[in-house]
Amino acid sequence: MSDCERHKIMAIDREKRDRIINAAMKEFNKGYKNASTDAIVKEAGISKGLLFHYFGSKDKLLDFIIEYAIEVVVKEYFELINFEQRDILERIWQTVLLKFDLSYKYPMMFDFLTTAYKENMNGVVLEMYGRVMSEFTPRFFSGIDESLFKDGIEPKMAMNVIYWTQVGYSHSQLEQIDSTDIIDFQKEYERYLSEIQSYFDLFRKIFYK
């Protein structure tokens, strides 16, 4: 059992815990110095005393949120990808579903980790995250069946076009949602998947035999 799993906040109601975690990630995404515990408790709908009862300080809250976010991303994103799937479109489609499912619960998670990494909010923990990312990227693009592409198409260029299109689209759509407004996310979820699927259908026509 990890330190996060043993943390006393894990004993409280899941819905309440997720409110606190989402509110903290939203606020810390502004940067450590700009993050306000007053804003976090207001967003989460709890008292400041309760927040500090669980975490003790702003620094300890941040450390927990970073560690928790990394654990969740590894378990509910990286470890669930089927690398035996050799069609790059199908492999990327897996990541789309996994990322949106995770963002459904924690809308700010990926943006928060990016901000935390850039600002080096917790050097030791984020070094681990950096290693995970550096190992993931080359593995993700290995073992792809390049024979699926049309003659004359450079597979690596095509894969980059597909990958960066879905990354850019997903990011642009998530940015349009209030970071903790789960209801808005639920309303838009099917539309997002349908639109991304239409891009993938186009890529299959353009790049595949």
C-alpha positions as protocol buffer text, in pm:
chain_id: "A"
residue {
  index: 1
  type: MET
  ca { x: 0 y: 0 z: 0 }
}
residue {
  index: 2
  type: SER
  ca { x: 139 y: 340 z: -101 }
}
residue {
  index: 3
  type: ASP
  ca { x: 166 y: 650 z: 119 }
}
residue {
  index: 4
  type: CYS
  ca { x: -130 y: 801 z: -67 }
}
residue {
  index: 5
  type: GLU
  ca { x: -345 y: 497 z: -2 }
}
residue {
  index: 6
  type: ARG
  ca { x: -259 y: 515 z: 370 }
}
residue {
  index: 7
  type: HIS
  ca { x: -333 y: 888 z: 394 }
}
residue {
  index: 8
  type: LYS
  ca { x: -618 y: 972 z: 632 }
}
residue {
  index: 9
  type: ILE
  ca { x: -810 y: 1158 z: 363 }
}
residue {
  index: 10
  type: MET
  ca { x: -866 y: 825 z: 188 }
}
residue {
  index: 11
  type: ALA
  ca { x: -1101 y: 724 z: 470 }
}
residue {
  index: 12
  type: ILE
  ca { x: -1357 y: 994 z: 392 }
}
residue {
  index: 13
  type: ASP
  ca { x: -1644 y: 979 z: 146 }
}
residue {
  index: 14
  type: ARG
  ca { x: -1518 y: 936 z: -215 }
}
residue {
  index: 15
  type: GLU
  ca { x: -1728 y: 1219 z: -356 }
}
residue {
  index: 16
  type: LYS
  ca { x: -1604 y: 1461 z: -91 }
}
residue {
  index: 17
  type: ARG
  ca { x: -1244 y: 1347 z: -135 }
}
residue {
  index: 18
  type: ASP
  ca { x: -1260 y: 1396 z: -510 }
}
residue {
  index: 19
  type: ARG
  ca { x: -1402 y: 1747 z: -461 }
}
residue {
  index: 20
  type: ILE
  ca { x: -1102 y: 1838 z: -249 }
}
residue {
  index: 21
  type: ILE
  ca { x: -853 y: 1679 z: -489 }
}
residue {
  index: 22
  type: ASN
  ca { x: -1009 y: 1842 z: -796 }
}
residue {
  index: 23
  type: ALA
  ca { x: -1024 y: 2181 z: -625 }
}
residue {
  index: 24
  type: ALA
  ca { x: -658 y: 2154 z: -522 }
}
residue {
  index: 25
  type: MET
  ca { x: -542 y: 2052 z: -870 }
}
residue {
  index: 26
  type: LYS
  ca { x: -739 y: 2339 z: -1022 }
}
residue {
  index: 27
  type: GLU
  ca { x: -582 y: 2592 z: -787 }
}
residue {
  index: 28
  type: PHE
  ca { x: -225 y: 2459 z: -797 }
}
residue {
  index: 29
  type: ASN
  ca { x: -244 y: 2462 z: -1177 }
}
residue {
  index: 30
  type: LYS
  ca { x: -210 y: 2841 z: -1138 }
}
residue {
  index: 31
  type: GLY
  ca { x: 137 y: 2781 z: -987 }
}
residue {
  index: 32
  type: TYR
  ca { x: 236 y: 2725 z: -624 }
}
residue {
  index: 33
  type: LYS
  ca { x: 275 y: 3093 z: -535 }
}
residue {
  index: 34
  type: ASN
  ca { x: -59 y: 3189 z: -689 }
}
residue {
  index: 35
  type: ALA
  ca { x: -249 y: 2898 z: -536 }
}
residue {
  index: 36
  type: SER
  ca { x: -478 y: 2994 z: -248 }
}
residue {
  index: 37
  type: THR
  ca { x: -601 y: 2754 z: 18 }
}
residue {
  index: 38
  type: ASP
  ca { x: -900 y: 2987 z: 63 }
}
residue {
  index: 39
  type: ALA
  ca { x: -994 y: 2925 z: -301 }
}
residue {
  index: 40
  type: ILE
  ca { x: -947 y: 2550 z: -256 }
}
residue {
  index: 41
  type: VAL
  ca { x: -1180 y: 2523 z: 44 }
}
residue {
  index: 42
  type: LYS
  ca { x: -1438 y: 2745 z: -124 }
}
residue {
  index: 43
  type: GLU
  ca { x: -1431 y: 2530 z: -440 }
}
residue {
  index: 44
  type: ALA
  ca { x: -1441 y: 2207 z: -241 }
}
residue {
  index: 45
  type: GLY
  ca { x: -1717 y: 2327 z: -8 }
}
residue {
  index: 46
  type: ILE
  ca { x: -1526 y: 2252 z: 314 }
}
residue {
  index: 47
  type: SER
  ca { x: -1383 y: 2454 z: 601 }
}
residue {
  index: 48
  type: LYS
  ca { x: -1022 y: 2567 z: 608 }
}
residue {
  index: 49
  type: GLY
  ca { x: -983 y: 2393 z: 942 }
}
residue {
  index: 50
  type: LEU
  ca { x: -1085 y: 2062 z: 786 }
}
residue {
  index: 51
  type: LEU
  ca { x: -837 y: 2105 z: 501 }
}
residue {
  index: 52
  type: PHE
  ca { x: -552 y: 2161 z: 744 }
}
residue {
  index: 53
  type: HIS
  ca { x: -676 y: 1878 z: 964 }
}
residue {
  index: 54
  type: TYR
  ca { x: -612 y: 1642 z: 675 }
}
residue {
  index: 55
  type: PHE
  ca { x: -293 y: 1797 z: 536 }
}
residue {
  index: 56
  type: GLY
  ca { x: -138 y: 2026 z: 794 }
}
residue {
  index: 57
  type: SER
  ca { x: 4 y: 2275 z: 546 }
}
residue {
  index: 58
  type: LYS
  ca { x: -15 y: 2398 z: 188 }
}
residue {
  index: 59
  type: ASP
  ca { x: 314 y: 2221 z: 112 }
}
residue {
  index: 60
  type: LYS
  ca { x: 191 y: 1885 z: 241 }
}
residue {
  index: 61
  type: LEU
  ca { x: -133 y: 1924 z: 47 }
}
residue {
  index: 62
  type: LEU
  ca { x: 65 y: 1985 z: -272 }
}
residue {
  index: 63
  type: ASP
  ca { x: 292 y: 1686 z: -208 }
}
residue {
  index: 64
  type: PHE
  ca { x: -9 y: 1460 z: -161 }
}
residue {
  index: 65
  type: ILE
  ca { x: -188 y: 1588 z: -471 }
}
residue {
  index: 66
  type: ILE
  ca { x: 120 y: 1536 z: -689 }
}
residue {
  index: 67
  type: GLU
  ca { x: 184 y: 1184 z: -561 }
}
residue {
  index: 68
  type: TYR
  ca { x: -184 y: 1094 z: -588 }
}
residue {
  index: 69
  type: ALA
  ca { x: -210 y: 1227 z: -945 }
}
residue {
  index: 70
  type: ILE
  ca { x: 96 y: 1032 z: -1058 }
}
residue {
  index: 71
  type: GLU
  ca { x: -31 y: 709 z: -900 }
}
residue {
  index: 72
  type: VAL
  ca { x: -370 y: 747 z: -1065 }
}
residue {
  index: 73
  type: VAL
  ca { x: -226 y: 828 z: -1408 }
}
residue {
  index: 74
  type: VAL
  ca { x: 8 y: 528 z: -1394 }
}
residue {
  index: 75
  type: LYS
  ca { x: -262 y: 285 z: -1277 }
}
residue {
  index: 76
  type: GLU
  ca { x: -557 y: 416 z: -1480 }
}
residue {
  index: 77
  type: TYR
  ca { x: -376 y: 527 z: -1796 }
}
residue {
  index: 78
  type: PHE
  ca { x: -26 y: 392 z: -1866 }
}
residue {
  index: 79
  type: GLU
  ca { x: -80 y: 42 z: -1725 }
}
residue {
  index: 80
  type: LEU
  ca { x: -410 y: -12 z: -1909 }
}
residue {
  index: 81
  type: ILE
  ca { x: -280 y: 45 z: -2263 }
}
residue {
  index: 82
  type: ASN
  ca { x: -270 y: -274 z: -2471 }
}
residue {
  index: 83
  type: PHE
  ca { x: 67 y: -263 z: -2647 }
}
residue {
  index: 84
  type: GLU
  ca { x: -14 y: -583 z: -2834 }
}
residue {
  index: 85
  type: GLN
  ca { x: -242 y: -370 z: -3053 }
}
residue {
  index: 86
  type: ARG
  ca { x: -20 y: -290 z: -3354 }
}
residue {
  index: 87
  type: ASP
  ca { x: -255 y: -55 z: -3542 }
}
residue {
  index: 88
  type: ILE
  ca { x: -147 y: 297 z: -3439 }
}
residue {
  index: 89
  type: LEU
  ca { x: -500 y: 433 z: -3483 }
}
residue {
  index: 90
  type: GLU
  ca { x: -641 y: 168 z: -3253 }
}
residue {
  index: 91
  type: ARG
  ca { x: -359 y: 216 z: -3005 }
}
residue {
  index: 92
  type: ILE
  ca { x: -413 y: 592 z: -2992 }
}
residue {
  index: 93
  type: TRP
  ca { x: -788 y: 540 z: -2967 }
}
residue {
  index: 94
  type: GLN
  ca { x: -724 y: 346 z: -2647 }
}
residue {
  index: 95
  type: THR
  ca { x: -541 y: 646 z: -2502 }
}
residue {
  index: 96
  type: VAL
  ca { x: -827 y: 876 z: -2602 }
}
residue {
  index: 97
  type: LEU
  ca { x: -1079 y: 663 z: -2414 }
}
residue {
  index: 98
  type: LEU
  ca { x: -853 y: 620 z: -2112 }
}
residue {
  index: 99
  type: LYS
  ca { x: -766 y: 988 z: -2093 }
}
residue {
  index: 100
  type: PHE
  ca { x: -1126 y: 1104 z: -2125 }
}
residue {
  index: 101
  type: ASP
  ca { x: -1241 y: 847 z: -1869 }
}
residue {
  index: 102
  type: LEU
  ca { x: -974 y: 974 z: -1629 }
}
residue {
  index: 103
  type: SER
  ca { x: -1054 y: 1338 z: -1706 }
}
residue {
  index: 104
  type: TYR
  ca { x: -1419 y: 1254 z: -1640 }
}
residue {
  index: 105
  type: LYS
  ca { x: -1322 y: 1199 z: -1276 }
}
residue {
  index: 106
  type: TYR
  ca { x: -1031 y: 1443 z: -1252 }
}
residue {
  index: 107
  type: PRO
  ca { x: -1067 y: 1710 z: -1524 }
}
residue {
  index: 108
  type: MET
  ca { x: -746 y: 1898 z: -1433 }
}
residue {
  index: 109
  type: MET
  ca { x: -516 y: 1602 z: -1369 }
}
residue {
  index: 110
  type: PHE
  ca { x: -303 y: 1610 z: -1684 }
}
residue {
  index: 111
  type: ASP
  ca { x: -276 y: 1990 z: -1695 }
}
residue {
  index: 112
  type: PHE
  ca { x: -190 y: 1997 z: -1325 }
}
residue {
  index: 113
  type: LEU
  ca { x: 90 y: 1742 z: -1364 }
}
residue {
  index: 114
  type: THR
  ca { x: 231 y: 1937 z: -1658 }
}
residue {
  index: 115
  type: THR
  ca { x: 235 y: 2258 z: -1452 }
}
residue {
  index: 116
  type: ALA
  ca { x: 382 y: 2079 z: -1150 }
}
residue {
  index: 117
  type: TYR
  ca { x: 654 y: 1926 z: -1367 }
}
residue {
  index: 118
  type: LYS
  ca { x: 744 y: 2256 z: -1536 }
}
residue {
  index: 119
  type: GLU
  ca { x: 760 y: 2441 z: -1204 }
}
residue {
  index: 120
  type: ASN
  ca { x: 937 y: 2153 z: -1029 }
}
residue {
  index: 121
  type: MET
  ca { x: 688 y: 2172 z: -744 }
}
residue {
  index: 122
  type: ASN
  ca { x: 820 y: 1849 z: -592 }
}
residue {
  index: 123
  type: GLY
  ca { x: 1152 y: 1751 z: -746 }
}
residue {
  index: 124
  type: VAL
  ca { x: 1178 y: 1394 z: -615 }
}
residue {
  index: 125
  type: VAL
  ca { x: 828 y: 1281 z: -706 }
}
residue {
  index: 126
  type: LEU
  ca { x: 822 y: 1460 z: -1041 }
}
residue {
  index: 127
  type: GLU
  ca { x: 1155 y: 1306 z: -1136 }
}
residue {
  index: 128
  type: MET
  ca { x: 975 y: 973 z: -1116 }
}
residue {
  index: 129
  type: TYR
  ca { x: 697 y: 1107 z: -1337 }
}
residue {
  index: 130
  type: GLY
  ca { x: 956 y: 1229 z: -1587 }
}
residue {
  index: 131
  type: ARG
  ca { x: 1106 y: 880 z: -1603 }
}
residue {
  index: 132
  type: VAL
  ca { x: 763 y: 727 z: -1659 }
}
residue {
  index: 133
  type: MET
  ca { x: 696 y: 968 z: -1945 }
}
residue {
  index: 134
  type: SER
  ca { x: 1039 y: 920 z: -2105 }
}
residue {
  index: 135
  type: GLU
  ca { x: 991 y: 542 z: -2102 }
}
residue {
  index: 136
  type: PHE
  ca { x: 632 y: 559 z: -2222 }
}
residue {
  index: 137
  type: THR
  ca { x: 676 y: 763 z: -2541 }
}
residue {
  index: 138
  type: PRO
  ca { x: 923 y: 538 z: -2728 }
}
residue {
  index: 139
  type: ARG
  ca { x: 736 y: 228 z: -2612 }
}
residue {
  index: 140
  type: PHE
  ca { x: 409 y: 370 z: -2737 }
}
residue {
  index: 141
  type: PHE
  ca { x: 539 y: 405 z: -3093 }
}
residue {
  index: 142
  type: SER
  ca { x: 725 y: 73 z: -3102 }
}
residue {
  index: 143
  type: GLY
  ca { x: 594 y: -243 z: -3264 }
}
residue {
  index: 144
  type: ILE
  ca { x: 351 y: -62 z: -3494 }
}
residue {
  index: 145
  type: ASP
  ca { x: 247 y: -247 z: -3811 }
}
residue {
  index: 146
  type: GLU
  ca { x: 376 y: -7 z: -4076 }
}
residue {
  index: 147
  type: SER
  ca { x: 247 y: -230 z: -4358 }
}
residue {
  index: 148
  type: LEU
  ca { x: -101 y: -87 z: -4292 }
}
residue {
  index: 149
  type: PHE
  ca { x: 2 y: 245 z: -4449 }
}
residue {
  index: 150
  type: LYS
  ca { x: -34 y: 321 z: -4819 }
}
residue {
  index: 151
  type: ASP
  ca { x: 273 y: 298 z: -5039 }
}
residue {
  index: 152
  type: GLY
  ca { x: 450 y: 633 z: -5053 }
}
residue {
  index: 153
  type: ILE
  ca { x: 332 y: 733 z: -4705 }
}
residue {
  index: 154
  type: GLU
  ca { x: 612 y: 778 z: -4452 }
}
residue {
  index: 155
  type: PRO
  ca { x: 474 y: 586 z: -4148 }
}
residue {
  index: 156
  type: LYS
  ca { x: 653 y: 788 z: -3881 }
}
residue {
  index: 157
  type: MET
  ca { x: 534 y: 1119 z: -4026 }
}
residue {
  index: 158
  type: ALA
  ca { x: 178 y: 987 z: -4053 }
}
residue {
  index: 159
  type: MET
  ca { x: 187 y: 862 z: -3694 }
}
residue {
  index: 160
  type: ASN
  ca { x: 308 y: 1202 z: -3574 }
}
residue {
  index: 161
  type: VAL
  ca { x: 25 y: 1377 z: -3760 }
}
residue {
  index: 162
  type: ILE
  ca { x: -232 y: 1141 z: -3606 }
}
residue {
  index: 163
  type: TYR
  ca { x: -90 y: 1163 z: -3255 }
}
residue {
  index: 164
  type: TRP
  ca { x: -47 y: 1540 z: -3240 }
}
residue {
  index: 165
  type: THR
  ca { x: -390 y: 1599 z: -3391 }
}
residue {
  index: 166
  type: GLN
  ca { x: -563 y: 1400 z: -3120 }
}
residue {
  index: 167
  type: VAL
  ca { x: -346 y: 1557 z: -2846 }
}
residue {
  index: 168
  type: GLY
  ca { x: -425 y: 1908 z: -2971 }
}
residue {
  index: 169
  type: TYR
  ca { x: -794 y: 1838 z: -3013 }
}
residue {
  index: 170
  type: SER
  ca { x: -831 y: 1673 z: -2671 }
}
residue {
  index: 171
  type: HIS
  ca { x: -648 y: 1957 z: -2501 }
}
residue {
  index: 172
  type: SER
  ca { x: -857 y: 2223 z: -2675 }
}
residue {
  index: 173
  type: GLN
  ca { x: -1181 y: 2053 z: -2573 }
}
residue {
  index: 174
  type: LEU
  ca { x: -1080 y: 2003 z: -2210 }
}
residue {
  index: 175
  type: GLU
  ca { x: -980 y: 2369 z: -2187 }
}
residue {
  index: 176
  type: GLN
  ca { x: -1337 y: 2472 z: -2268 }
}
residue {
  index: 177
  type: ILE
  ca { x: -1475 y: 2306 z: -1956 }
}
residue {
  index: 178
  type: ASP
  ca { x: -1474 y: 2463 z: -1611 }
}
residue {
  index: 179
  type: SER
  ca { x: -1207 y: 2246 z: -1451 }
}
residue {
  index: 180
  type: THR
  ca { x: -1432 y: 2095 z: -1183 }
}
residue {
  index: 181
  type: ASP
  ca { x: -1767 y: 2109 z: -1363 }
}
residue {
  index: 182
  type: ILE
  ca { x: -1829 y: 1737 z: -1403 }
}
residue {
  index: 183
  type: ILE
  ca { x: -2186 y: 1792 z: -1526 }
}
residue {
  index: 184
  type: ASP
  ca { x: -2061 y: 1993 z: -1826 }
}
residue {
  index: 185
  type: PHE
  ca { x: -1803 y: 1725 z: -1897 }
}
residue {
  index: 186
  type: GLN
  ca { x: -2069 y: 1453 z: -1895 }
}
residue {
  index: 187
  type: LYS
  ca { x: -2283 y: 1649 z: -2140 }
}
residue {
  index: 188
  type: GLU
  ca { x: -1998 y: 1688 z: -2387 }
}
residue {
  index: 189
  type: TYR
  ca { x: -1836 y: 1346 z: -2349 }
}
residue {
  index: 190
  type: GLU
  ca { x: -2014 y: 1166 z: -2634 }
}
residue {
  index: 191
  type: ARG
  ca { x: -1969 y: 1461 z: -2869 }
}
residue {
  index: 192
  type: TYR
  ca { x: -1594 y: 1464 z: -2804 }
}
residue {
  index: 193
  type: LEU
  ca { x: -1558 y: 1096 z: -2880 }
}
residue {
  index: 194
  type: SER
  ca { x: -1772 y: 1124 z: -3193 }
}
residue {
  index: 195
  type: GLU
  ca { x: -1566 y: 1414 z: -3329 }
}
residue {
  index: 196
  type: ILE
  ca { x: -1235 y: 1245 z: -3255 }
}
residue {
  index: 197
  type: GLN
  ca { x: -1363 y: 930 z: -3423 }
}
residue {
  index: 198
  type: SER
  ca { x: -1443 y: 1133 z: -3736 }
}
residue {
  index: 199
  type: TYR
  ca { x: -1080 y: 1252 z: -3745 }
}
residue {
  index: 200
  type: PHE
  ca { x: -961 y: 894 z: -3712 }
}
residue {
  index: 201
  type: ASP
  ca { x: -1193 y: 782 z: -3994 }
}
residue {
  index: 202
  type: LEU
  ca { x: -1039 y: 1055 z: -4212 }
}
residue {
  index: 203
  type: PHE
  ca { x: -686 y: 947 z: -4123 }
}
residue {
  index: 204
  type: ARG
  ca { x: -770 y: 589 z: -4212 }
}
residue {
  index: 205
  type: LYS
  ca { x: -890 y: 698 z: -4557 }
}
residue {
  index: 206
  type: ILE
  ca { x: -586 y: 920 z: -4616 }
}
residue {
  index: 207
  type: PHE
  ca { x: -305 y: 708 z: -4477 }
}
residue {
  index: 208
  type: TYR
  ca { x: -421 y: 343 z: -4485 }
}
residue {
  index: 209
  type: LYS
  ca { x: -441 y: 93 z: -4770 }
}
